[in-house]
Amino acid sequence: MKKGAANHEYSFFGNVERYFDKAAAHTQYPKGLLDQIKACNSVYQMRFPIKIGDRVEVIEAYRVQHSQHKVPCKGGIRYSLGVNQDEVMALASLMTYKCAIVDVPFGGAKGGIKIDPKKYTEDQLERITRRYTVELMKKGFIGPGIDVPAPDYGTGEREMSWILDTYVAFNPGQVEAYGCVTGKPVSQGGVRGRKEATGRGVFFGIRELCNVPEDMKALGLTIGIEGKRVVVQGLGNVGYHSALFFWEAGATIVGLAEIDCALYNAKGLDLNDVMKYKAEHGSLLTYPNAKVFKNAGACLEFDCDILVPAALENVITGENAPRVKAKIIAEGANGPVTPDAEEILLKKGCYIIPDMYLNAGGVTVSYFEWLKNLSHVRFGRMDKRFTENSNLKFVSTIERITGQKITDGEREGLTHGPDEVDLVNSGLEETMISAFHDIRRVLKGSKKIKDHRTAAFVVSINKVAGAYMSLGIWP
Ligand code: GLU
């Protein structure tokens, strides 16, 4: 792995292994146990034929289950020409560590189909997705208690609904069948708040960091999100929603990047205006209210406080890391910073908030969706009215005792019982805040651990090792 090498020269799985080994050195577990945690347990590579027009195309696809220390396994499915076995193995292993960090009781998995989804009609994509689901079923790689896919790069609610429909058709009467996949549309057993969840989690994680006076002092930044200069690379589901939550909280979005260009405006970009322009023109290359860079990667070097790479892996490398100006690198994507780049950035005093923690909001809310599917009841259904009535009684009693009347708006705010989306967002907020402090405690509690990623890996390794230890085969 050469320093400054082009992206394709990196083994993504090798990078994750390097990060793991660095953290494992701070634990006391026997080598055999660490080897078992690190290994990908099951790798399924498949090929299947799909009729595209008047020809047949052989599709290459994968599903990797990294760990079954807890079941089901969990992780998204990616549609991209960049999909290969190494990438899916890396992403599956990150899922194990991600679930452990946020106490989601699943093992890690990931899937991928090597296609450019933009090159296919909706009908062709549906056939590819349904056939992939059947291939997973044939080998026992999908099921609510076995392995539960979700959206990832290039997939969304539509693909998840095709997976669900195929699985349900082949498993009639299976009462928990809707838990076979998450990220579904709400009308098909999805949970409110899932689509925004990863971006919302990225925001919660960074907000928590920005609220720690000691950390902000160390970085030479003010406390809080307001006024922070933020750059977001990628305007897909994760990038767009991260940008939206930062923007709504009063941050200045100085830079945004798409696949073909990057925008910069030191005074701040209007996110609604950018998205409207993109929808109307199909591209941001001619966007008038910013300086436009034809090289999208330029955004990684923009002057800012917080840089959120929210697209693909290996974008910050040993080559461009010396030119990164951000003080906080918030990994919305999986694996955007290579180990070579990390070394350079840490030396510069940057904080890198690692993917395995920061983008875990998606899988956290997937867990909530799975729980909803198994329980067959919408969150809040049983207690919303009860909570409202109790709150109303409380408010009326205070009014009677004090002789003061509150406004209708205040009454609404004080008595409101939680809807599903309130509970999901609050569960996500709690998860992101407590996991942040779990990582920070390890970081602050050790003189030898110097960075957030290593601390996060130590937290994960401890949890996964705990599950394996209970098997009783390690001394
Ligand atoms: N693909 C997302 C991730 O990388 C979500 C996975 C899930 O919800 O299972 O975290």
CSV table of C-alpha atoms and ligand atoms in Angstrom, one decimal:
chain,number,residue,atom,x,y,z
A,1,MET,CA,0.0,0.0,0.0
A,2,LYS,CA,2.0,2.9,-1.3
A,3,LYS,CA,1.8,6.3,0.3
A,4,GLY,CA,0.0,8.7,-2.0
A,5,ALA,CA,-1.1,5.8,-4.3
A,6,ALA,CA,-4.2,6.2,-6.4
A,7,ASN,CA,-7.4,5.0,-4.7
A,8,HIS,CA,-7.7,1.7,-6.6
A,9,GLU,CA,-4.3,0.6,-5.2
A,10,TYR,CA,-5.7,0.5,-1.6
A,11,SER,CA,-7.3,-2.7,-0.2
A,12,PHE,CA,-10.2,-1.3,1.7
A,13,PHE,CA,-10.5,-4.5,3.8
A,14,GLY,CA,-6.7,-4.2,4.4
A,15,ASN,CA,-7.3,-0.7,5.7
A,16,VAL,CA,-10.0,-1.8,8.2
A,17,GLU,CA,-7.6,-4.6,9.3
A,18,ARG,CA,-4.9,-2.0,9.9
A,19,TYR,CA,-7.2,0.1,12.0
A,20,PHE,CA,-8.3,-3.0,13.9
A,21,ASP,CA,-4.8,-4.1,14.6
A,22,LYS,CA,-3.8,-0.7,15.9
A,23,ALA,CA,-6.7,-0.8,18.4
A,24,ALA,CA,-6.3,-4.5,19.3
A,25,ALA,CA,-2.8,-3.7,20.6
A,26,HIS,CA,-4.5,-1.8,23.4
A,27,THR,CA,-6.5,-4.8,24.5
A,28,GLN,CA,-5.5,-8.0,26.3
A,29,TYR,CA,-7.4,-10.6,24.3
A,30,PRO,CA,-5.8,-13.8,23.0
A,31,LYS,CA,-4.6,-13.7,19.4
A,32,GLY,CA,-7.1,-16.5,18.4
A,33,LEU,CA,-10.0,-14.5,19.6
A,34,LEU,CA,-8.8,-11.3,17.9
A,35,ASP,CA,-8.3,-13.3,14.7
A,36,GLN,CA,-11.8,-14.6,14.9
A,37,ILE,CA,-13.3,-11.2,15.4
A,38,LYS,CA,-11.4,-9.7,12.5
A,39,ALA,CA,-12.2,-12.5,10.0
A,40,CYS,CA,-15.2,-12.4,7.6
A,41,ASN,CA,-17.1,-15.6,8.5
A,42,SER,CA,-19.1,-16.1,5.2
A,43,VAL,CA,-18.4,-14.7,1.8
A,44,TYR,CA,-20.9,-15.4,-0.9
A,45,GLN,CA,-20.0,-14.4,-4.4
A,46,MET,CA,-22.6,-15.0,-7.1
A,47,ARG,CA,-23.3,-14.6,-10.8
A,48,PHE,CA,-26.8,-14.7,-12.4
A,49,PRO,CA,-28.2,-14.0,-15.8
A,50,ILE,CA,-30.6,-11.2,-16.5
A,51,LYS,CA,-32.3,-10.5,-19.8
A,52,ILE,CA,-31.6,-6.9,-20.8
A,53,GLY,CA,-33.4,-6.1,-24.0
A,54,ASP,CA,-32.5,-8.8,-26.5
A,55,ARG,CA,-29.3,-9.9,-24.7
A,56,VAL,CA,-28.5,-11.6,-21.5
A,57,GLU,CA,-26.2,-10.0,-19.0
A,58,VAL,CA,-24.3,-11.9,-16.3
A,59,ILE,CA,-24.5,-10.0,-13.1
A,60,GLU,CA,-21.8,-10.1,-10.5
A,61,ALA,CA,-23.0,-9.8,-6.9
A,62,TYR,CA,-22.0,-10.4,-3.3
A,63,ARG,CA,-23.2,-10.8,0.3
A,64,VAL,CA,-20.7,-11.0,3.1
A,65,GLN,CA,-21.5,-11.9,6.7
A,66,HIS,CA,-18.6,-10.7,8.7
A,67,SER,CA,-19.8,-11.9,12.1
A,68,GLN,CA,-22.5,-14.0,13.7
A,69,HIS,CA,-21.6,-13.3,17.3
A,70,LYS,CA,-25.1,-11.8,17.4
A,71,VAL,CA,-27.9,-12.6,14.9
A,72,PRO,CA,-29.3,-11.5,12.6
A,73,CYS,CA,-26.4,-10.1,10.6
A,74,LYS,CA,-27.1,-6.6,9.3
A,75,GLY,CA,-25.9,-4.3,6.6
A,76,GLY,CA,-26.9,-2.5,3.4
A,77,ILE,CA,-26.8,-3.4,-0.2
A,78,ARG,CA,-24.8,-1.3,-2.6
A,79,TYR,CA,-25.3,-0.9,-6.4
A,80,SER,CA,-22.2,0.5,-8.0
A,81,LEU,CA,-19.6,-0.4,-10.6
A,82,GLY,CA,-17.0,-0.1,-7.8
A,83,VAL,CA,-18.4,-3.2,-6.0
A,84,ASN,CA,-15.9,-6.0,-5.5
A,85,GLN,CA,-15.2,-8.7,-2.9
A,86,ASP,CA,-12.6,-6.7,-1.0
A,87,GLU,CA,-15.0,-3.7,-0.7
A,88,VAL,CA,-18.0,-5.7,0.5
A,89,MET,CA,-15.8,-7.6,3.1
A,90,ALA,CA,-14.5,-4.2,4.4
A,91,LEU,CA,-18.0,-2.8,4.6
A,92,ALA,CA,-19.4,-5.9,6.3
A,93,SER,CA,-16.6,-5.8,8.9
A,94,LEU,CA,-17.3,-2.1,9.6
A,95,MET,CA,-21.0,-3.1,10.2
A,96,THR,CA,-19.9,-5.4,13.0
A,97,TYR,CA,-18.0,-2.7,14.8
A,98,LYS,CA,-20.7,-0.1,14.0
A,99,CYS,CA,-23.5,-2.2,15.5
A,100,ALA,CA,-21.4,-3.0,18.6
A,101,ILE,CA,-20.6,0.7,19.2
A,102,VAL,CA,-24.2,1.7,19.3
A,103,ASP,CA,-25.5,-1.4,21.1
A,104,VAL,CA,-27.5,-2.7,18.2
A,105,PRO,CA,-27.6,-6.5,18.9
A,106,PHE,CA,-26.6,-7.6,15.3
A,107,GLY,CA,-23.6,-9.0,13.6
A,108,GLY,CA,-22.2,-7.2,10.6
A,109,ALA,CA,-22.9,-7.9,6.9
A,110,LYS,CA,-22.9,-6.2,3.6
A,111,GLY,CA,-24.1,-6.8,0.0
A,112,GLY,CA,-23.3,-5.4,-3.3
A,113,ILE,CA,-24.3,-5.7,-7.0
A,114,LYS,CA,-21.7,-4.6,-9.5
A,115,ILE,CA,-23.9,-2.4,-11.8
A,116,ASP,CA,-24.3,1.3,-12.5
A,117,PRO,CA,-28.0,1.6,-11.6
A,118,LYS,CA,-28.3,4.7,-13.9
A,119,LYS,CA,-27.7,2.5,-16.9
A,120,TYR,CA,-30.8,0.3,-16.3
A,121,THR,CA,-34.6,0.9,-16.6
A,122,GLU,CA,-36.7,0.6,-13.5
A,123,ASP,CA,-38.1,-2.7,-14.8
A,124,GLN,CA,-34.5,-4.1,-15.3
A,125,LEU,CA,-33.4,-3.0,-11.8
A,126,GLU,CA,-36.5,-4.7,-10.3
A,127,ARG,CA,-35.6,-7.9,-12.1
A,128,ILE,CA,-32.0,-7.7,-10.9
A,129,THR,CA,-33.1,-7.0,-7.3
A,130,ARG,CA,-35.6,-9.8,-7.2
A,131,ARG,CA,-33.2,-12.3,-8.7
A,132,TYR,CA,-30.5,-11.2,-6.2
A,133,THR,CA,-33.0,-11.8,-3.3
A,134,VAL,CA,-33.8,-15.3,-4.6
A,135,GLU,CA,-30.0,-16.1,-4.7
A,136,LEU,CA,-29.7,-14.9,-1.1
A,137,MET,CA,-32.7,-17.1,-0.1
A,138,LYS,CA,-31.2,-20.2,-1.9
A,139,LYS,CA,-28.1,-20.1,0.4
A,140,GLY,CA,-29.8,-18.9,3.6
A,141,PHE,CA,-28.3,-15.4,3.4
A,142,ILE,CA,-31.5,-13.5,4.1
A,143,GLY,CA,-34.2,-13.7,6.8
A,144,PRO,CA,-35.4,-11.8,9.8
A,145,GLY,CA,-33.4,-13.9,12.2
A,146,ILE,CA,-30.5,-14.6,9.8
A,147,ASP,CA,-29.4,-11.6,7.7
A,148,VAL,CA,-31.3,-8.3,7.2
A,149,PRO,CA,-30.3,-6.0,4.3
A,150,ALA,CA,-30.9,-2.3,4.1
A,151,PRO,CA,-30.2,0.6,1.7
A,152,ASP,CA,-26.7,1.7,0.9
A,153,TYR,CA,-25.0,3.6,-1.9
A,154,GLY,CA,-27.2,3.4,-5.0
A,155,THR,CA,-30.2,1.8,-3.3
A,156,GLY,CA,-33.2,3.1,-1.4
A,157,GLU,CA,-36.8,2.4,-0.3
A,158,ARG,CA,-37.8,1.2,-3.8
A,159,GLU,CA,-35.2,-1.6,-3.9
A,160,MET,CA,-36.0,-2.6,-0.3
A,161,SER,CA,-39.7,-3.0,-1.2
A,162,TRP,CA,-38.8,-5.3,-4.1
A,163,ILE,CA,-36.7,-7.4,-1.7
A,164,LEU,CA,-39.5,-7.5,0.8
A,165,ASP,CA,-42.1,-8.5,-1.8
A,166,THR,CA,-39.9,-11.3,-3.1
A,167,TYR,CA,-39.1,-12.7,0.3
A,168,VAL,CA,-42.7,-12.6,1.5
A,169,ALA,CA,-43.9,-14.3,-1.7
A,170,PHE,CA,-41.5,-17.2,-1.0
A,171,ASN,CA,-42.3,-17.4,2.7
A,172,PRO,CA,-46.0,-17.3,3.0
A,173,GLY,CA,-47.4,-17.3,6.5
A,174,GLN,CA,-44.0,-16.3,8.1
A,175,VAL,CA,-45.3,-13.9,10.8
A,176,GLU,CA,-42.1,-12.0,11.1
A,177,ALA,CA,-41.3,-11.9,7.4
A,178,TYR,CA,-41.4,-8.1,7.2
A,179,GLY,CA,-38.3,-8.0,9.4
A,180,CYS,CA,-36.3,-9.5,6.5
A,181,VAL,CA,-35.2,-6.1,5.3
A,182,THR,CA,-35.1,-2.5,6.6
A,183,GLY,CA,-35.2,0.9,5.0
A,184,LYS,CA,-38.6,0.0,3.6
A,185,PRO,CA,-41.3,2.6,2.7
A,186,VAL,CA,-43.5,3.4,5.7
A,187,SER,CA,-46.5,1.9,3.8
A,188,GLN,CA,-44.7,-1.4,3.7
A,189,GLY,CA,-43.6,-1.7,7.3
A,190,GLY,CA,-40.9,1.0,7.3
A,191,VAL,CA,-40.4,3.3,10.3
A,192,ARG,CA,-40.7,7.0,10.2
A,193,GLY,CA,-37.4,8.8,10.4
A,194,ARG,CA,-35.3,6.0,8.8
A,195,LYS,CA,-34.5,7.9,5.6
A,196,GLU,CA,-33.0,10.8,7.4
A,197,ALA,CA,-31.5,8.7,10.2
A,198,THR,CA,-27.9,8.5,9.0
A,199,GLY,CA,-27.6,12.2,8.4
A,200,ARG,CA,-29.4,13.0,11.6
A,201,GLY,CA,-27.0,10.7,13.5
A,202,VAL,CA,-24.0,12.5,11.8
A,203,PHE,CA,-25.3,15.8,13.0
A,204,PHE,CA,-26.0,14.5,16.6
A,205,GLY,CA,-22.5,13.1,16.8
A,206,ILE,CA,-20.7,16.3,15.7
A,207,ARG,CA,-23.0,18.5,17.8
A,208,GLU,CA,-22.0,16.4,20.9
A,209,LEU,CA,-18.3,16.9,20.1
A,210,CYS,CA,-18.9,20.6,19.5
A,211,ASN,CA,-20.5,20.9,22.9
A,212,VAL,CA,-17.4,19.7,24.8
A,213,PRO,CA,-15.5,22.9,25.9
A,214,GLU,CA,-12.2,21.0,26.4
A,215,ASP,CA,-12.3,19.6,22.8
A,216,MET,CA,-13.3,22.8,21.2
A,217,LYS,CA,-10.5,24.7,23.1
A,218,ALA,CA,-8.0,22.1,21.8
A,219,LEU,CA,-9.1,22.7,18.2
A,220,GLY,CA,-9.3,26.5,18.6
A,221,LEU,CA,-13.0,26.5,17.9
A,222,THR,CA,-16.0,28.0,19.6
A,223,ILE,CA,-18.5,25.9,21.4
A,224,GLY,CA,-21.7,24.8,19.6
A,225,ILE,CA,-22.7,24.3,16.0
A,226,GLU,CA,-23.9,27.8,15.2
A,227,GLY,CA,-21.5,29.6,12.9
A,228,LYS,CA,-19.3,26.6,12.2
A,229,ARG,CA,-18.1,26.4,8.6
A,230,VAL,CA,-19.1,23.1,7.1
A,231,VAL,CA,-18.3,21.3,3.8
A,232,VAL,CA,-20.3,18.3,2.8
A,233,GLN,CA,-18.9,16.0,0.0
A,234,GLY,CA,-21.8,14.1,-1.6
A,235,LEU,CA,-25.4,15.1,-1.9
A,236,GLY,CA,-27.0,11.6,-1.7
A,237,ASN,CA,-29.2,10.6,1.2
A,238,VAL,CA,-26.5,10.8,3.9
A,239,GLY,CA,-24.8,14.0,2.5
A,240,TYR,CA,-28.0,15.9,1.9
A,241,HIS,CA,-29.5,15.2,5.3
A,242,SER,CA,-26.3,15.9,7.1
A,243,ALA,CA,-26.1,19.3,5.4
A,244,LEU,CA,-29.7,19.9,6.1
A,245,PHE,CA,-29.4,19.4,9.9
A,246,PHE,CA,-26.2,21.4,10.1
A,247,TRP,CA,-27.9,24.2,8.1
A,248,GLU,CA,-31.0,24.2,10.2
A,249,ALA,CA,-28.9,24.4,13.4
A,250,GLY,CA,-27.2,27.6,12.1
A,251,ALA,CA,-24.0,26.3,10.7
A,252,THR,CA,-22.6,28.0,7.5
A,253,ILE,CA,-22.5,25.5,4.6
A,254,VAL,CA,-19.5,26.9,2.8
A,255,GLY,CA,-19.0,23.9,0.4
A,256,LEU,CA,-21.0,21.1,-1.2
A,257,ALA,CA,-19.9,18.6,-3.7
A,258,GLU,CA,-21.6,16.3,-6.2
A,259,ILE,CA,-20.0,13.6,-8.4
A,260,ASP,CA,-19.1,16.1,-11.2
A,261,CYS,CA,-18.4,19.4,-9.3
A,262,ALA,CA,-17.9,21.2,-6.1
A,263,LEU,CA,-19.4,24.5,-4.9
A,264,TYR,CA,-17.8,27.0,-2.6
A,265,ASN,CA,-19.2,30.2,-1.1
A,266,ALA,CA,-17.4,31.6,2.0
A,267,LYS,CA,-20.6,33.5,3.0
A,268,GLY,CA,-22.6,30.3,3.0
A,269,LEU,CA,-24.7,28.3,0.5
A,270,ASP,CA,-28.5,28.3,0.6
A,271,LEU,CA,-29.2,24.5,0.7
A,272,ASN,CA,-32.8,24.8,-0.6
A,273,ASP,CA,-31.6,27.0,-3.5
A,274,VAL,CA,-28.9,24.5,-4.4
A,275,MET,CA,-31.3,21.5,-4.3
A,276,LYS,CA,-33.9,23.4,-6.4
A,277,TYR,CA,-31.2,24.2,-9.0
A,278,LYS,CA,-30.1,20.6,-9.1
A,279,ALA,CA,-33.6,19.3,-9.6
A,280,GLU,CA,-34.3,21.8,-12.3
A,281,HIS,CA,-31.0,21.6,-14.2
A,282,GLY,CA,-29.9,18.0,-13.4
A,283,SER,CA,-26.4,19.2,-12.4
A,284,LEU,CA,-24.7,22.0,-10.4
A,285,LEU,CA,-22.0,22.7,-12.9
A,286,THR,CA,-23.6,26.0,-13.9
A,287,TYR,CA,-24.9,27.0,-10.4
A,288,PRO,CA,-24.7,30.8,-10.2
A,289,ASN,CA,-24.4,31.6,-6.5
A,290,ALA,CA,-21.1,30.0,-5.8
A,291,LYS,CA,-17.6,29.4,-7.1
A,292,VAL,CA,-17.9,26.1,-9.1
A,293,PHE,CA,-14.9,23.7,-9.3
A,294,LYS,CA,-15.1,21.0,-12.0
A,295,ASN,CA,-12.9,18.8,-9.9
A,296,ALA,CA,-15.3,17.5,-7.2
A,297,GLY,CA,-12.5,16.4,-5.0
A,298,ALA,CA,-11.5,20.0,-4.6
A,299,CYS,CA,-14.1,20.3,-1.8
A,300,LEU,CA,-11.9,18.1,0.5
A,301,GLU,CA,-9.4,20.9,0.5
A,302,PHE,CA,-11.8,23.8,1.1
A,303,ASP,CA,-11.2,26.1,4.1
A,304,CYS,CA,-13.7,25.1,6.8
A,305,ASP,CA,-14.1,23.9,10.4
A,306,ILE,CA,-15.9,20.6,9.7
A,307,LEU,CA,-15.5,18.4,6.6
A,308,VAL,CA,-18.1,15.7,6.1
A,309,PRO,CA,-17.0,13.2,3.4
A,310,ALA,CA,-20.4,11.5,2.8
A,311,ALA,CA,-19.9,9.6,-0.5
A,312,LEU,CA,-17.5,6.7,-0.9
A,313,GLU,CA,-14.3,5.2,0.6
A,314,ASN,CA,-10.7,6.1,0.1
A,315,VAL,CA,-11.2,9.8,-0.9
A,316,ILE,CA,-8.8,11.3,1.6
A,317,THR,CA,-5.4,9.7,1.0
A,318,GLY,CA,-1.8,10.2,1.8
A,319,GLU,CA,-1.7,12.4,-1.4
A,320,ASN,CA,-4.3,15.0,-0.5
A,321,ALA,CA,-4.4,14.8,3.3
A,322,PRO,CA,-1.6,17.4,3.7
A,323,ARG,CA,-3.9,19.9,1.9
A,324,VAL,CA,-7.0,19.2,4.0
A,325,LYS,CA,-7.8,22.4,6.0
A,326,ALA,CA,-10.7,21.2,8.2
A,327,LYS,CA,-10.1,20.7,11.9
A,328,ILE,CA,-12.9,18.1,12.3
A,329,ILE,CA,-13.3,15.3,9.7
A,330,ALA,CA,-16.7,13.8,10.2
A,331,GLU,CA,-16.9,10.4,8.4
A,332,GLY,CA,-20.5,10.3,7.0
A,333,ALA,CA,-19.3,7.7,4.4
A,334,ASN,CA,-17.7,4.4,5.2
A,335,GLY,CA,-14.0,4.4,5.0
A,336,PRO,CA,-13.4,7.8,3.4
A,337,VAL,CA,-10.0,8.3,5.2
A,338,THR,CA,-7.1,5.8,4.5
A,339,PRO,CA,-4.7,4.9,7.3
A,340,ASP,CA,-1.9,6.9,5.5
A,341,ALA,CA,-4.1,10.0,5.4
A,342,GLU,CA,-5.2,9.5,9.0
A,343,GLU,CA,-1.6,9.5,10.2
A,344,ILE,CA,-1.0,12.9,8.4
A,345,LEU,CA,-4.3,14.4,9.7
A,346,LEU,CA,-3.7,13.3,13.3
A,347,LYS,CA,-0.2,14.9,13.2
A,348,LYS,CA,-1.8,18.1,12.1
A,349,GLY,CA,-4.0,18.0,15.2
A,350,CYS,CA,-7.3,17.1,13.4
A,351,TYR,CA,-10.1,15.2,15.0
A,352,ILE,CA,-11.4,12.4,12.9
A,353,ILE,CA,-14.8,11.2,14.0
A,354,PRO,CA,-14.9,7.6,12.6
A,355,ASP,CA,-17.5,6.1,10.3
A,356,MET,CA,-18.2,3.1,12.5
A,357,TYR,CA,-19.6,5.5,15.1
A,358,LEU,CA,-20.7,8.6,13.2
A,359,ASN,CA,-22.8,7.0,10.4
A,360,ALA,CA,-24.3,4.4,12.8
A,361,GLY,CA,-27.6,6.3,12.9
A,362,GLY,CA,-28.8,4.4,9.8
A,363,VAL,CA,-28.4,1.0,11.4
A,364,THR,CA,-29.7,2.2,14.7
A,365,VAL,CA,-33.0,3.2,13.2
A,366,SER,CA,-33.0,0.0,11.1
A,367,TYR,CA,-32.9,-1.8,14.4
A,368,PHE,CA,-36.0,0.2,15.5
A,369,GLU,CA,-37.7,-0.7,12.2
A,370,TRP,CA,-36.9,-4.4,12.8
A,371,LEU,CA,-38.3,-4.2,16.3
A,372,LYS,CA,-41.5,-2.6,14.9
A,373,ASN,CA,-41.8,-5.4,12.3
A,374,LEU,CA,-41.4,-8.1,14.9
A,375,SER,CA,-43.9,-6.5,17.3
A,376,HIS,CA,-46.4,-5.6,14.6
A,377,VAL,CA,-47.2,-2.3,16.2
A,378,ARG,CA,-46.4,1.3,15.4
A,379,PHE,CA,-44.2,3.0,18.1
A,380,GLY,CA,-46.3,5.4,20.2
A,381,ARG,CA,-49.6,3.7,19.4
A,382,MET,CA,-50.1,2.3,22.9
A,383,ASP,CA,-49.0,5.3,25.0
A,384,LYS,CA,-49.4,8.6,23.0
A,385,ARG,CA,-52.9,9.3,24.2
A,386,PHE,CA,-52.2,8.2,27.7
A,387,THR,CA,-49.2,10.5,27.9
A,388,GLU,CA,-51.2,13.4,26.5
A,389,ASN,CA,-54.0,12.9,29.0
A,390,SER,CA,-51.5,12.7,31.9
A,391,ASN,CA,-49.7,15.9,30.8
A,392,LEU,CA,-53.0,17.7,30.4
A,393,LYS,CA,-54.1,16.8,33.9
A,394,PHE,CA,-50.7,18.0,35.2
A,395,VAL,CA,-50.9,21.3,33.3
A,396,SER,CA,-54.6,21.9,34.4
A,397,THR,CA,-53.6,21.3,38.0
A,398,ILE,CA,-50.7,23.8,37.8
A,399,GLU,CA,-53.1,26.3,36.2
A,400,ARG,CA,-55.7,25.8,39.0
A,401,ILE,CA,-53.1,26.1,41.8
A,402,THR,CA,-51.4,29.2,40.4
A,403,GLY,CA,-54.5,30.8,38.9
A,404,GLN,CA,-52.5,31.5,35.7
A,405,LYS,CA,-53.6,30.4,32.2
A,406,ILE,CA,-51.0,29.3,29.6
A,407,THR,CA,-51.4,30.0,25.8
A,408,ASP,CA,-52.8,27.3,23.4
A,409,GLY,CA,-49.3,27.0,21.9
A,410,GLU,CA,-47.7,26.4,25.2
A,411,ARG,CA,-50.4,23.9,26.1
A,412,GLU,CA,-49.8,22.0,22.9
A,413,GLY,CA,-46.0,21.9,23.5
A,414,LEU,CA,-46.4,20.7,27.1
A,415,THR,CA,-49.0,18.0,26.6
A,416,HIS,CA,-48.0,16.5,23.2
A,417,GLY,CA,-47.7,12.7,23.4
A,418,PRO,CA,-44.9,11.2,21.3
A,419,ASP,CA,-45.6,10.0,17.7
A,420,GLU,CA,-43.5,7.3,16.1
A,421,VAL,CA,-41.1,9.8,14.5
A,422,ASP,CA,-40.6,11.6,17.9
A,423,LEU,CA,-39.7,8.3,19.6
A,424,VAL,CA,-37.4,7.2,16.7
A,425,ASN,CA,-35.5,10.5,16.7
A,426,SER,CA,-35.2,10.6,20.4
A,427,GLY,CA,-33.9,7.0,20.6
A,428,LEU,CA,-31.4,7.9,17.9
A,429,GLU,CA,-30.3,11.1,19.8
A,430,GLU,CA,-29.8,9.1,23.0
A,431,THR,CA,-27.9,6.4,21.2
A,432,MET,CA,-25.5,8.8,19.4
A,433,ILE,CA,-24.9,10.8,22.6
A,434,SER,CA,-24.1,7.9,24.8
A,435,ALA,CA,-21.9,6.2,22.2
A,436,PHE,CA,-19.9,9.4,21.8
A,437,HIS,CA,-19.2,9.5,25.5
A,438,ASP,CA,-18.3,5.8,25.6
A,439,ILE,CA,-15.6,6.5,23.0
A,440,ARG,CA,-14.5,9.7,24.6
A,441,ARG,CA,-14.1,7.9,28.0
A,442,VAL,CA,-11.8,5.3,26.5
A,443,LEU,CA,-9.8,8.1,24.7
A,444,LYS,CA,-9.4,10.2,27.8
A,445,GLY,CA,-8.9,7.1,30.1
A,446,SER,CA,-5.7,6.0,28.3
A,447,LYS,CA,-2.4,7.8,27.8
A,448,LYS,CA,-1.6,5.5,24.9
A,449,ILE,CA,-4.8,5.9,22.8
A,450,LYS,CA,-4.5,9.1,20.8
A,451,ASP,CA,-7.4,9.2,18.4
A,452,HIS,CA,-11.2,8.6,18.3
A,453,ARG,CA,-11.0,5.7,15.8
A,454,THR,CA,-8.7,3.7,17.9
A,455,ALA,CA,-10.9,4.4,20.9
A,456,ALA,CA,-14.0,3.4,19.0
A,457,PHE,CA,-12.4,0.2,17.9
A,458,VAL,CA,-11.4,-0.6,21.4
A,459,VAL,CA,-15.1,-0.1,22.6
A,460,SER,CA,-16.3,-2.4,19.8
A,461,ILE,CA,-13.7,-5.1,20.3
A,462,ASN,CA,-14.5,-5.2,24.0
A,463,LYS,CA,-18.2,-5.8,23.2
A,464,VAL,CA,-17.7,-8.4,20.4
A,465,ALA,CA,-15.1,-10.2,22.5
A,466,GLY,CA,-17.5,-10.3,25.4
A,467,ALA,CA,-20.0,-12.1,23.2
A,468,TYR,CA,-17.4,-14.6,22.0
A,469,MET,CA,-16.0,-15.2,25.5
A,470,SER,CA,-19.4,-16.4,26.6
A,471,LEU,CA,-18.9,-19.4,24.2
A,472,GLY,CA,-16.3,-20.6,26.7
A,473,ILE,CA,-13.7,-21.8,24.2
A,474,TRP,CA,-11.1,-19.1,24.9
A,475,PRO,CA,-9.1,-19.4,28.1
B,1,GLU,N1,-26.0,1.0,4.7
B,1,GLU,C1,-26.1,1.6,6.0
B,1,GLU,C2,-24.7,1.5,6.7
B,1,GLU,O1,-23.7,1.4,6.1
B,1,GLU,C3,-27.2,1.0,6.8
B,1,GLU,C4,-27.1,-0.4,7.2
B,1,GLU,C5,-28.4,-0.9,7.9
B,1,GLU,O2,-29.3,-0.2,8.2
B,1,GLU,O3,-28.4,-2.2,8.1
B,1,GLU,O4,-24.6,1.7,7.9
